[in-house]
Short mmCIF file of C-alpha atoms and ligand atoms in Angstrom, two decimals:
data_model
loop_
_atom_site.label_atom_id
_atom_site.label_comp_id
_atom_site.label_asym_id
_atom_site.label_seq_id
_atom_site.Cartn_x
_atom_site.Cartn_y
_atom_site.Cartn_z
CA UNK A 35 117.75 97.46 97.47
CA UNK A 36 121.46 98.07 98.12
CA UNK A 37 122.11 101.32 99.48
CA UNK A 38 125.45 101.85 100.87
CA UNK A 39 126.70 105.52 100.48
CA UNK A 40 124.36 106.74 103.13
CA UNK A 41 122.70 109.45 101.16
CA UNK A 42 119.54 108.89 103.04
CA UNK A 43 121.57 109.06 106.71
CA UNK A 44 121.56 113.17 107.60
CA UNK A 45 124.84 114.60 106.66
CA UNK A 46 125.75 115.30 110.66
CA UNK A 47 129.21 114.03 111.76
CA UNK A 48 127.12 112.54 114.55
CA UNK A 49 124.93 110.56 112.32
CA UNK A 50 127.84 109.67 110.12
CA UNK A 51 129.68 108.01 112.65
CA UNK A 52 126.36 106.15 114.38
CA UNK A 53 125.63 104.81 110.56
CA UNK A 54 129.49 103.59 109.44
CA UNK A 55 131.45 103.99 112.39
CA UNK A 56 134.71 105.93 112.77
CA UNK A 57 137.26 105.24 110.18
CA UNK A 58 140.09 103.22 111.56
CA UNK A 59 143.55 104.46 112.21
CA UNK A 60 146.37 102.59 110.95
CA UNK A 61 147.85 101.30 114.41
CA UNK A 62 151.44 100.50 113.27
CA UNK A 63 152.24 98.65 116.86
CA UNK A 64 149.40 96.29 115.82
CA UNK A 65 151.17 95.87 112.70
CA UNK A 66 149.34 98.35 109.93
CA UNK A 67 151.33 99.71 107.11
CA UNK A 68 149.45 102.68 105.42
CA UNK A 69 150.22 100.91 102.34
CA UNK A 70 147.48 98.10 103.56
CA UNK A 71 145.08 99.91 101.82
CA UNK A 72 145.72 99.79 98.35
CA UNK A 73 146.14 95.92 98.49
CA UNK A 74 142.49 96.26 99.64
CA UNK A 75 141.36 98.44 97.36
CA UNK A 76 142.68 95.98 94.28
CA UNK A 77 141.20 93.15 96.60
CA UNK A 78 137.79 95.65 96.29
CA UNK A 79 138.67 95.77 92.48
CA UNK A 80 137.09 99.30 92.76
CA UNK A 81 136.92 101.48 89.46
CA UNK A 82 136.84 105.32 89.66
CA UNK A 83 133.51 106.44 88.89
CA UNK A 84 134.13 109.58 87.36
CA UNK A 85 133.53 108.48 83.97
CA UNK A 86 136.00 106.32 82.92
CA UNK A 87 136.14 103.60 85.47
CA UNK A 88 139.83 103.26 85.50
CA UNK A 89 140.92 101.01 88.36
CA UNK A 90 141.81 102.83 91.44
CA UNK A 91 144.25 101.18 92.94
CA UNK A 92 146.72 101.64 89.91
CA UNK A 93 146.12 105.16 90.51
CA UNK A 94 147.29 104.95 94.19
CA UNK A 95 150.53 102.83 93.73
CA UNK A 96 150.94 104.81 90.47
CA UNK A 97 151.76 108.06 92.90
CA UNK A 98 153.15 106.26 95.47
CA UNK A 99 155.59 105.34 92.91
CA UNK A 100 155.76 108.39 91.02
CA UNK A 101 156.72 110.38 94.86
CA UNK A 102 159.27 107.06 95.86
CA UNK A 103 160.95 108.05 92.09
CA UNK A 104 161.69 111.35 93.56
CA UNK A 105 164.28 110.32 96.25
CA UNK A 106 164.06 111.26 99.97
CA UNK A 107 165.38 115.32 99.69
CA UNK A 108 162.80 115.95 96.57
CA UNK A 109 161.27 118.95 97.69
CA UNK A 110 158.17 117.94 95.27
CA UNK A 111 157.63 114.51 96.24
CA UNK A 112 154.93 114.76 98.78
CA UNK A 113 151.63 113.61 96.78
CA UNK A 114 148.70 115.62 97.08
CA UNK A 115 145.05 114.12 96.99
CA UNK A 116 141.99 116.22 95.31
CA UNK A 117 138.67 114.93 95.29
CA UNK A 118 137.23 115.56 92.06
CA UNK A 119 133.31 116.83 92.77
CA UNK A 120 132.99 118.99 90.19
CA UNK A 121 130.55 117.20 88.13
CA UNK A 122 130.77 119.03 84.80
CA UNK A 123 128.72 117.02 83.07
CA UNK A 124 125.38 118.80 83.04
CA UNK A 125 122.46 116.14 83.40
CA UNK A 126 124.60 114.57 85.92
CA UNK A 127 123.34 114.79 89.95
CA UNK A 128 125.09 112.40 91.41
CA UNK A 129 127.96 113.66 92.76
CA UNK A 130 126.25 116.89 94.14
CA UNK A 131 123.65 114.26 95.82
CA UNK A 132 126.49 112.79 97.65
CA UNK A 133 128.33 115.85 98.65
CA UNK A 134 125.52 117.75 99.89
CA UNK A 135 123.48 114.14 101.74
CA UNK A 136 126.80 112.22 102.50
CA UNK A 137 129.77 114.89 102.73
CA UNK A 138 131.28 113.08 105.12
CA UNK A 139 132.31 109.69 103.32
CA UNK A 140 133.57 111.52 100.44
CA UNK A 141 135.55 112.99 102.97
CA UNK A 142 136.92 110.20 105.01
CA UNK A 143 138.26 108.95 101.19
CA UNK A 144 140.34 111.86 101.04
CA UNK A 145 141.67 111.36 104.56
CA UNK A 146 142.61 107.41 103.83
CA UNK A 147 143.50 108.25 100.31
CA UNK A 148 145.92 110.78 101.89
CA UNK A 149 147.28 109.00 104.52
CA UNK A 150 147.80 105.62 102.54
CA UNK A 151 149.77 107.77 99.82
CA UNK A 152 151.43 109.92 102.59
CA UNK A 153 150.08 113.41 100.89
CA UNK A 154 150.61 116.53 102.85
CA UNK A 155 147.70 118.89 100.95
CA UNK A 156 144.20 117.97 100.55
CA UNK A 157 141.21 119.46 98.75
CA UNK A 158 138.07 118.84 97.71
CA UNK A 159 137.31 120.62 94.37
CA UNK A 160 133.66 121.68 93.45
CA UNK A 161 132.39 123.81 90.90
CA UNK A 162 132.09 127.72 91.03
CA UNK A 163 128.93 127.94 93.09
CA UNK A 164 128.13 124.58 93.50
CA UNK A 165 125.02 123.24 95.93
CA UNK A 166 127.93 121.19 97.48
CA UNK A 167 129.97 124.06 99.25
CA UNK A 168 127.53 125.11 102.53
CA UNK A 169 127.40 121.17 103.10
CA UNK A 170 131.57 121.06 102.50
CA UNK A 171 132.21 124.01 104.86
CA UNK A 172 129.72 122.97 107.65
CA UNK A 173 131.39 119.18 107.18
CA UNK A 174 135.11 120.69 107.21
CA UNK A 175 134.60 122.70 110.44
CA UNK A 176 133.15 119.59 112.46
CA UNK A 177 135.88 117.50 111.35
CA UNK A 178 138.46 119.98 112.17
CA UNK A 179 137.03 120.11 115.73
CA UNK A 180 137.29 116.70 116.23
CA UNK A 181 140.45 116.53 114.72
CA UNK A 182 140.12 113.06 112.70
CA UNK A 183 142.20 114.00 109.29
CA UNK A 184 145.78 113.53 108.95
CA UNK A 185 145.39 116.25 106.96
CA UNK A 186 143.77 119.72 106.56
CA UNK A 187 141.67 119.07 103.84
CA UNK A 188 140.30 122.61 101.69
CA UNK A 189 137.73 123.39 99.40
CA UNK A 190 138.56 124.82 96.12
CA UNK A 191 136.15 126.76 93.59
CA UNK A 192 137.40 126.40 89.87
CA UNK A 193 135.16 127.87 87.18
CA UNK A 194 132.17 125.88 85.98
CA UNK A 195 133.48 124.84 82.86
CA UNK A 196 133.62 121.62 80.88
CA UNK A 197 137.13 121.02 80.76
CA UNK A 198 137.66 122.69 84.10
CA UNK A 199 136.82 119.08 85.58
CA UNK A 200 139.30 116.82 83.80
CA UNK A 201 141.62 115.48 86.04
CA UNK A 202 144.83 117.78 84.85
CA UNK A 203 143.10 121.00 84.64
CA UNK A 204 141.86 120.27 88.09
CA UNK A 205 145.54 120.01 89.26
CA UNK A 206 146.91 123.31 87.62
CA UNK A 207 144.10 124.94 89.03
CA UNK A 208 145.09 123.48 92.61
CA UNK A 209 149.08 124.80 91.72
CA UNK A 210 148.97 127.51 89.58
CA UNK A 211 145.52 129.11 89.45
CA UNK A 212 144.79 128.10 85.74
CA UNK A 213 141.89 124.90 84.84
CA UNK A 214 143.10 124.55 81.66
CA UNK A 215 144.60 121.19 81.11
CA UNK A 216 147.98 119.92 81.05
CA UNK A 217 149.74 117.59 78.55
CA UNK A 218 151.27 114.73 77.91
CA UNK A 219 152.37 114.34 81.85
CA UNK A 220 149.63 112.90 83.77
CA UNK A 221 148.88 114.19 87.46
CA UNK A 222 150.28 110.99 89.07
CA UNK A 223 153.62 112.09 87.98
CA UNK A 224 153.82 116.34 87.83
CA UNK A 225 150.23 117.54 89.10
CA UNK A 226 149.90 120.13 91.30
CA UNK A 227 152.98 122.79 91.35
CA UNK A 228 154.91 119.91 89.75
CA UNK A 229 153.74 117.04 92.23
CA UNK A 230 152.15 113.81 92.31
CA UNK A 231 148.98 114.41 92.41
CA UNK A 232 146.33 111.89 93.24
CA UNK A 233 142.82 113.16 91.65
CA UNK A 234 139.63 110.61 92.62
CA UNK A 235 136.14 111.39 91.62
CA UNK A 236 133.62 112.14 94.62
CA UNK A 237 131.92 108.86 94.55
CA UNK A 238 135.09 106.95 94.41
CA UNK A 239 136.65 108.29 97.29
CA UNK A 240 132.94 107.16 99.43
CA UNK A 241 133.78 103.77 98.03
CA UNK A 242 136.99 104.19 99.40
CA UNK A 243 135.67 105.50 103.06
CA UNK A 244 133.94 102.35 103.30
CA UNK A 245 136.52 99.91 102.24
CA UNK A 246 138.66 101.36 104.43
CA UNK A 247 136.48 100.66 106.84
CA UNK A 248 134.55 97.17 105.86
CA UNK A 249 137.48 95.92 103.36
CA UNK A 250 137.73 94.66 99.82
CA UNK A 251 136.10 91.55 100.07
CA UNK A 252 133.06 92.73 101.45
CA UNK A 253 132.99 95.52 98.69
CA UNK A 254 132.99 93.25 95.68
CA UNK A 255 130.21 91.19 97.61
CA UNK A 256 127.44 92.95 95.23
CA UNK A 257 127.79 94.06 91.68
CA UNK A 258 129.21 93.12 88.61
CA UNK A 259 132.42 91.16 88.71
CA UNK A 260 134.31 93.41 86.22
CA UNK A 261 133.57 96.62 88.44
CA UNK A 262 132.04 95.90 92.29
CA UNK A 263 130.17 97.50 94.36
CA UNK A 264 127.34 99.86 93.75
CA UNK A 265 127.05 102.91 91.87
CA UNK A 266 125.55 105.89 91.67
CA UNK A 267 123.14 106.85 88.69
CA UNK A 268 121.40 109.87 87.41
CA UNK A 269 118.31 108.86 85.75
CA UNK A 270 116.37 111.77 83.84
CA UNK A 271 114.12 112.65 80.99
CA UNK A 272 111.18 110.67 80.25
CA UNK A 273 110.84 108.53 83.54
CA UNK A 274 108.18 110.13 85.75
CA UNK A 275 110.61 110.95 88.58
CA UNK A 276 113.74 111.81 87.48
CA UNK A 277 116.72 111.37 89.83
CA UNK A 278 119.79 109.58 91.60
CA UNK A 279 119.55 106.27 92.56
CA UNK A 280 122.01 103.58 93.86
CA UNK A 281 122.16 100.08 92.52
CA UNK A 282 124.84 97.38 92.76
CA UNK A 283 126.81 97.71 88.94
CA UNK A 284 125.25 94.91 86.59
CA UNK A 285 121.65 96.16 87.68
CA UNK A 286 119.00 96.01 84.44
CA UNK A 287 118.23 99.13 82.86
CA UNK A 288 115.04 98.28 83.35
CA UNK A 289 114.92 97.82 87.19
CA UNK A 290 116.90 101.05 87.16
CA UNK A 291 114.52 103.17 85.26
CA UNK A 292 111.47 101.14 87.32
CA UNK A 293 113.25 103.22 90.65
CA UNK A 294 112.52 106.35 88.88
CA UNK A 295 108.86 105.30 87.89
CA UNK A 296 109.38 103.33 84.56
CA UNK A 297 109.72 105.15 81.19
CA UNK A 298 107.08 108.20 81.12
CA UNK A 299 105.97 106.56 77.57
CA UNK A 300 107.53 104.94 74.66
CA UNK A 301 111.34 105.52 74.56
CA UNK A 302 113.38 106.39 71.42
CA UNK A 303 116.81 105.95 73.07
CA UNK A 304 119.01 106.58 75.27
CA UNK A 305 121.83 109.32 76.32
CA UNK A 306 124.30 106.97 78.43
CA UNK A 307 127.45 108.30 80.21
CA UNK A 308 126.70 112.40 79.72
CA UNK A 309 127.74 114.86 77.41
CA UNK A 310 131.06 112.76 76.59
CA UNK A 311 129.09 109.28 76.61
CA UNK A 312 126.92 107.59 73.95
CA UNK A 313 123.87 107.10 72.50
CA UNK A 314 121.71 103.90 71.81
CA UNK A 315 118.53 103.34 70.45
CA UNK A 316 115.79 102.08 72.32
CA UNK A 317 115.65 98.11 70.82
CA UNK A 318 116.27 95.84 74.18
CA UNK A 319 118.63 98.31 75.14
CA UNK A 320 116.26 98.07 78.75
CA UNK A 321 117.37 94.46 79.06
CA UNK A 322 120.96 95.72 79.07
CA UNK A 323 123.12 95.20 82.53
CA UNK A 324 124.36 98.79 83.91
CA UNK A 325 128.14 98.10 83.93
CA UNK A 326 130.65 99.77 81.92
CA UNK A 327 131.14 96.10 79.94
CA UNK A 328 127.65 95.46 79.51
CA UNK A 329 127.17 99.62 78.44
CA UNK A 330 129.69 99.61 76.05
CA UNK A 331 128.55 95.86 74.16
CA UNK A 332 125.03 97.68 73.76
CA UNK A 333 126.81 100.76 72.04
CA UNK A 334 126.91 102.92 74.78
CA UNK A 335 129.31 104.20 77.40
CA UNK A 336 128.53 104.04 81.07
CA UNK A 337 131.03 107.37 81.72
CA UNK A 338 129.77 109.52 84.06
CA UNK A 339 126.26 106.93 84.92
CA UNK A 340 124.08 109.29 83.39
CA UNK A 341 120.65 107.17 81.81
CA UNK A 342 118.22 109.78 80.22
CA UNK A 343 115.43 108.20 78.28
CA UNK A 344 114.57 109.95 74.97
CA UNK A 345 110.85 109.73 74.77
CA UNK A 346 109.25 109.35 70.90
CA UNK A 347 107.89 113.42 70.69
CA UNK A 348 111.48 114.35 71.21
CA UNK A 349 113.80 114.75 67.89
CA UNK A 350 117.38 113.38 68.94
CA UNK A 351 119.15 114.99 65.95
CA UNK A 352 117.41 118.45 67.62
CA UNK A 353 118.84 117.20 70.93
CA UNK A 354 122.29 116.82 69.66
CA UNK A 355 122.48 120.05 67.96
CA UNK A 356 122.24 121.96 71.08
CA UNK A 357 124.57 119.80 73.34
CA UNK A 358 127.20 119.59 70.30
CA UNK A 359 127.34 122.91 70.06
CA UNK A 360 127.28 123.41 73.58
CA UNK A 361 130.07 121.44 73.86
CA UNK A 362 132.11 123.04 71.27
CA UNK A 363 132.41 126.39 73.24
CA UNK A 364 133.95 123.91 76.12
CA UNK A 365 137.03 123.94 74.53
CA UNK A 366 139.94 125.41 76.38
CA UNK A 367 141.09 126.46 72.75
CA UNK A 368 144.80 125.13 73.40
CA UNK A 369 144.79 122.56 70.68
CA UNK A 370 143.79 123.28 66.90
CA UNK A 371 141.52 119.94 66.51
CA UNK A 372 139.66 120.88 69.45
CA UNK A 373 139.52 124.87 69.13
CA UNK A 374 138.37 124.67 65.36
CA UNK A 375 137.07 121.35 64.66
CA UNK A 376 134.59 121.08 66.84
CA UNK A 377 132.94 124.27 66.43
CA UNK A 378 132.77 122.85 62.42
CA UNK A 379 131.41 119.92 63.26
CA UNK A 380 128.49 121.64 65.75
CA UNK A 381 127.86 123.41 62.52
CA UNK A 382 127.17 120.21 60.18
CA UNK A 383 124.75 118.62 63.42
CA UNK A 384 123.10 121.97 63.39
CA UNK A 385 122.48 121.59 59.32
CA UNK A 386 121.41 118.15 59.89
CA UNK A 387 119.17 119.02 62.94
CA UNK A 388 118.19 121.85 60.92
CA UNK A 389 117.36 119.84 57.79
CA UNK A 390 119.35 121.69 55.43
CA UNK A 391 122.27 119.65 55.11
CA UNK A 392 122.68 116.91 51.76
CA UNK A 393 124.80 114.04 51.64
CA UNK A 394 127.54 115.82 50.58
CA UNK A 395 127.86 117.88 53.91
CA UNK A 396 127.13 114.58 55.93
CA UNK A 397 130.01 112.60 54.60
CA UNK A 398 132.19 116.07 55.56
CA UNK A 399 130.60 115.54 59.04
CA UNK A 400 131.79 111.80 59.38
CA UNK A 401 134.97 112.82 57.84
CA UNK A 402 135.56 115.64 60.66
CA UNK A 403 134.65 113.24 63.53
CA UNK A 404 137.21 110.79 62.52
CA UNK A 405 140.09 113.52 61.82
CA UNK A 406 139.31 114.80 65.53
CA UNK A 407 139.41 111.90 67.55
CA UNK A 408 142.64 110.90 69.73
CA UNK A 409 144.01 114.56 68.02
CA UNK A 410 143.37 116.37 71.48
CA UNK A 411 145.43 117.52 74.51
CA UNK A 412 142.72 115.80 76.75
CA UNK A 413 139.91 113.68 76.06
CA UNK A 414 137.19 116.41 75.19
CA UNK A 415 137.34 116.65 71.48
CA UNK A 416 137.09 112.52 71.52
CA UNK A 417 133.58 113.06 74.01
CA UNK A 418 132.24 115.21 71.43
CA UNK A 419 133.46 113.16 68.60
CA UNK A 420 131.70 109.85 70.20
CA UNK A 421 128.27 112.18 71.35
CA UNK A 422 127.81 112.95 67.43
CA UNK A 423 128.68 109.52 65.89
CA UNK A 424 126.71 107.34 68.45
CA UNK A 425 123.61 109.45 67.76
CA UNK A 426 124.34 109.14 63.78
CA UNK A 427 124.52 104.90 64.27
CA UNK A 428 121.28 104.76 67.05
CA UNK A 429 119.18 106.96 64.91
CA UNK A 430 119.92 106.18 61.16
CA UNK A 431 116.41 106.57 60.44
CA UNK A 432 115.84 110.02 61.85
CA UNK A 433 119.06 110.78 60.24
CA UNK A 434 117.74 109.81 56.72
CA UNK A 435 114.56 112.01 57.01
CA UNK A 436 116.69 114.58 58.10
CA UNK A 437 118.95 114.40 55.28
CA UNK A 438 115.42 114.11 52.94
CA UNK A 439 113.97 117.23 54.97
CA UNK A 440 111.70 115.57 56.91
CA UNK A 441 111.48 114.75 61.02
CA UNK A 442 109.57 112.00 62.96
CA UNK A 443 108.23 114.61 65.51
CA UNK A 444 107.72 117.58 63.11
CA UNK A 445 104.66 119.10 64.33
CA UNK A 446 104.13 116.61 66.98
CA UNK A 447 106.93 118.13 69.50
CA UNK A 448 106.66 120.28 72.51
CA UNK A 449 104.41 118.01 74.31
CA UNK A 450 107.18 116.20 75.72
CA UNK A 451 109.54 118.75 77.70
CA UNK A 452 110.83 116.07 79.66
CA UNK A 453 113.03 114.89 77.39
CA UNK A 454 114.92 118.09 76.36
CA UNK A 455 118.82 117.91 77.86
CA UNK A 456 119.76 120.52 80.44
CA UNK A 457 122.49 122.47 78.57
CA UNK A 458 123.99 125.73 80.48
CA UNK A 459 124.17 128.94 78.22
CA UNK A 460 127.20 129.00 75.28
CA UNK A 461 130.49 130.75 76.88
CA UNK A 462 133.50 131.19 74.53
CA UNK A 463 136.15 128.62 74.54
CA UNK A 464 139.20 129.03 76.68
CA UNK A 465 137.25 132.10 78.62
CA UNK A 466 137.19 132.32 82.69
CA UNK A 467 139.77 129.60 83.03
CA UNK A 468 142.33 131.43 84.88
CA UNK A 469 141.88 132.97 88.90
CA UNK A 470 142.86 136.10 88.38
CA UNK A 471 139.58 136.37 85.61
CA UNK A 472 137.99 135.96 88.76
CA UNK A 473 139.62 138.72 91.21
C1 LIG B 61 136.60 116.99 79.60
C2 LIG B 61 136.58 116.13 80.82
C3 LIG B 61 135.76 116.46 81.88
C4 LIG B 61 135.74 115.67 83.04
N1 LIG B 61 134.91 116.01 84.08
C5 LIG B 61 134.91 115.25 85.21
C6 LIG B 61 134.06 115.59 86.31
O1 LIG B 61 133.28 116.55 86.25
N2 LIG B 61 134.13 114.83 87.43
C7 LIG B 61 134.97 113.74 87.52
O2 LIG B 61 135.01 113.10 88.56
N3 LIG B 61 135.75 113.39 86.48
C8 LIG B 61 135.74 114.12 85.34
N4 LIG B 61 136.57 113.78 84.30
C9 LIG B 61 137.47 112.63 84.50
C10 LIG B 61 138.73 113.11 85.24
O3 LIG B 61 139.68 113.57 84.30
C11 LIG B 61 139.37 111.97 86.06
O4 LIG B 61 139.60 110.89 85.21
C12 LIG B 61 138.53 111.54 87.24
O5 LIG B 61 138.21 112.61 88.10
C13 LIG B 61 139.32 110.50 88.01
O6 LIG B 61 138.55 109.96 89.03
P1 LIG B 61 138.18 108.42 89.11
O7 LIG B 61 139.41 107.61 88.73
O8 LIG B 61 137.80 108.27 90.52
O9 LIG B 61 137.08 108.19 88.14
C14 LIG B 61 136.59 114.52 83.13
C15 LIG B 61 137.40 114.19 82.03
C16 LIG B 61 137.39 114.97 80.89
C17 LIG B 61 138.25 114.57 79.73
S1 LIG B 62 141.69 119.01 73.59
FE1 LIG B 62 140.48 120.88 73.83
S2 LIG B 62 139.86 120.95 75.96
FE2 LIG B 62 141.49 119.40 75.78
S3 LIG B 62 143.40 120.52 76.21
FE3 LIG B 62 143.12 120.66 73.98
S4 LIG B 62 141.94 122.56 73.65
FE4 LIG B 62 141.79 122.05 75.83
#
């Protein structure tokens, strides 16, 4: 067993610092260059793990650039770092595992993040009344005490929405108050009140604590060679004990699901990634390597690491329904694909789900989910798009009874709760985005 991120060591600065050690200072009379880091982050080959595994050490160089660009007497050229904890996908628990068991790592990413970048503002950003913030504040206070970040770094409270999360909305919200997101600029170059911003999800920036201290080689010692390391990965619905485990990437799905207990019965399929991830059907789908190459040959898409098993008693078409529509009053309602094609195509899954819809209506849905895709300010309407159609290609079966009214589970369901999503109650789209809804 690999664990790394410490999310069994208690979350005391004390016991932080007996388990990993203090996080070295770049000693420039011993030759260090702040800059040092990023070399061993690419070294580390490290891929954010907030869902779309982008590699991390573009992002760094990418602000350091975008700040150099600037000139020396730019008043907006000093980067800012936020750590994205957020975690708006709902059957995801990683992130809030690691903030409220390992606060401090996430936090000694920031600080190395910030210092190798040269920010001057640092936040952590979690989610409107998130588990995460008594954990944050204690963590902040003892670190200010001891007086080991470059930089002050604060917690900020945008509203638990959807969108809220993505990596642009996240910087307005830092700047201007507003987590809607931004478009086409990307934070690197105007982010927060017009600067580069640097956004990293939580688990990243533990990755980053330790390479910083234990270096890149020693990161990409376990895991899959396309993306090191370990990873964090919610595991839920039919498994007997549902929860987060850590595994080096390129782990079975199998061995994964065998942490949480095994599959609770026979599986139908699989939910991969979260709300904006992929399904696939059962087949040897088990056998499959957890890595975002291995995911996405299988059909799915590793995203946010979210595995929930879809036992037999459970109709997936049902399942869909709720999420799609769920996910259709995400919208911040800036772009027209997003604001009123989603909530269309919500409509034709709930007509399918619903048995009511012919063939006529389905061939409208495909057509929708193709007109929507890559049509959106941000990524959210191409999420949705990809839910829908990897559920149509996994299930084609339950998707033919459904279109002749008929279901595999009809009268057979509600004797397998387990493997019913969590999805929060509907909100309007666009609503609660801005601070001042909140003062
Ligand atoms: C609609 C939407 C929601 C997102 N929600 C989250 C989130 O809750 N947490 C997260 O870390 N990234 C989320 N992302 C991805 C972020 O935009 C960003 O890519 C990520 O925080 C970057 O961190 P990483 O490079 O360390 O993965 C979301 C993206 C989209 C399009
Ligand atoms: S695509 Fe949707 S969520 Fe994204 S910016 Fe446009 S309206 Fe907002």
């Amino acid at each position: 067993m690999t664990a790394r991120l410490g999310l069994s060591t208690p979350p005391s600065l004390a016991a932080h610092h007996r388990e990993f050690g203090r996080l070295p200072l770049v000693d420039a009379r011993r030759g260090d260059r702040p800059g040092d880091l990023v070399d061993d982050v690419e070294r580390a080959a490290l891929r954010g793990r907030g869902g779309g595994w982008f590699p991390t050490h573009l992002k760094l160089r990418a602000v350091v650039d975008s700040s150099a660009a600037r000139g020396p007497l730019s008043r907006s050229r000093r980067p800012v770092v936020i750590g994205n904890g957020m975690e708006g996908e709902p059957a995801s628990g990683k992130d809030a595992a690691l903030l409220t068991r390992s606060p401090h790592l996430v936090l000694d990413g920031i600080s190395a993040a910030a210092r190798t970048i040269g920010a001057t503002d640092a936040f952590i950003a979690v989610h409107r009344g998130s588990p995460a913030v008594p954990s944050l504040e204690v963590a902040l206070a003892e670190r200010a005490s001891s007086r080991i970040d470059p930089v002050t770094i604060r917690i900020v409270t945008p509203p638990a929405r959807y969108v809220a999360s993505e990596e642009s909305a996240l910087a307005h919200w830092v700047g201007d108050g507003e987590a809607t997101p931004v478009f086409p600029d990307r934070p690197f170059q105007r982010g927060a009140a017009g600067r580069p911003t640097l956004v990293q999800n939580a688990e990243t920036l533990a990755h980053l604590g330790l390479i910083a201290r234990r270096g890149g080689a020693w990161f990409a010692e376990v895991g899959a060679p396309g993306a090191p390391g370990t990873t964090l990965v919610t595991v839920g619905g039919s498994v007997p004990n549902p929860g987060v485990v850590e595994v080096p990437t390129g782990t079975a799905v199998h061995e994964i699901l065998a942490r949480c207990g095994g599959p609770a019965g026979t599986v139908r399929g699989y939910l991969t990634g979260g709300y904006g991830g992929g399904w696939v059907a059962a087949g040897d789908f088990d056998q499959a390597a957890w890595d975002p190459d291995s995911v996405r040959a299988a059909g799915g898409v590793i995203g946010a690491s979210v595995l929930w098993a879809i036992g037999e008693l459970t109709c997936p078409l049902e399942e869909l329904a709720r999420v799609t529509a769920w996910m259709a009053g995400e919208s911040a309602g800036q772009c027209g694909p997003c604001m009123f094609g989603l909530p269309s195509v919500a409509e034709d899954v709930r007509s399918l789900a619903l048995r009511t819809a012919d063939g006529v209506e389905f061939k409208q849905l495909q057509n929708r989910l193709r007109l929507i895709t890559g049509r959106g300010g941000c990524k959210h309407p191409d999420g949705t798009a990809r839910l829908v159609a990897t559920a149509l290609d996994a299930f084609p079966d339950e998707v033919a009874l459904h279109l002749d009214r008929r279901c595999s589970v009809a009268g057979r369901r509600g004797t397998d709760p387990a493997g019913t999503l969590p999805v929060p109650p509907a909100r309007l789209p666009g609503l609660d985005l801005r601070r001042r809804d909140f003062t």
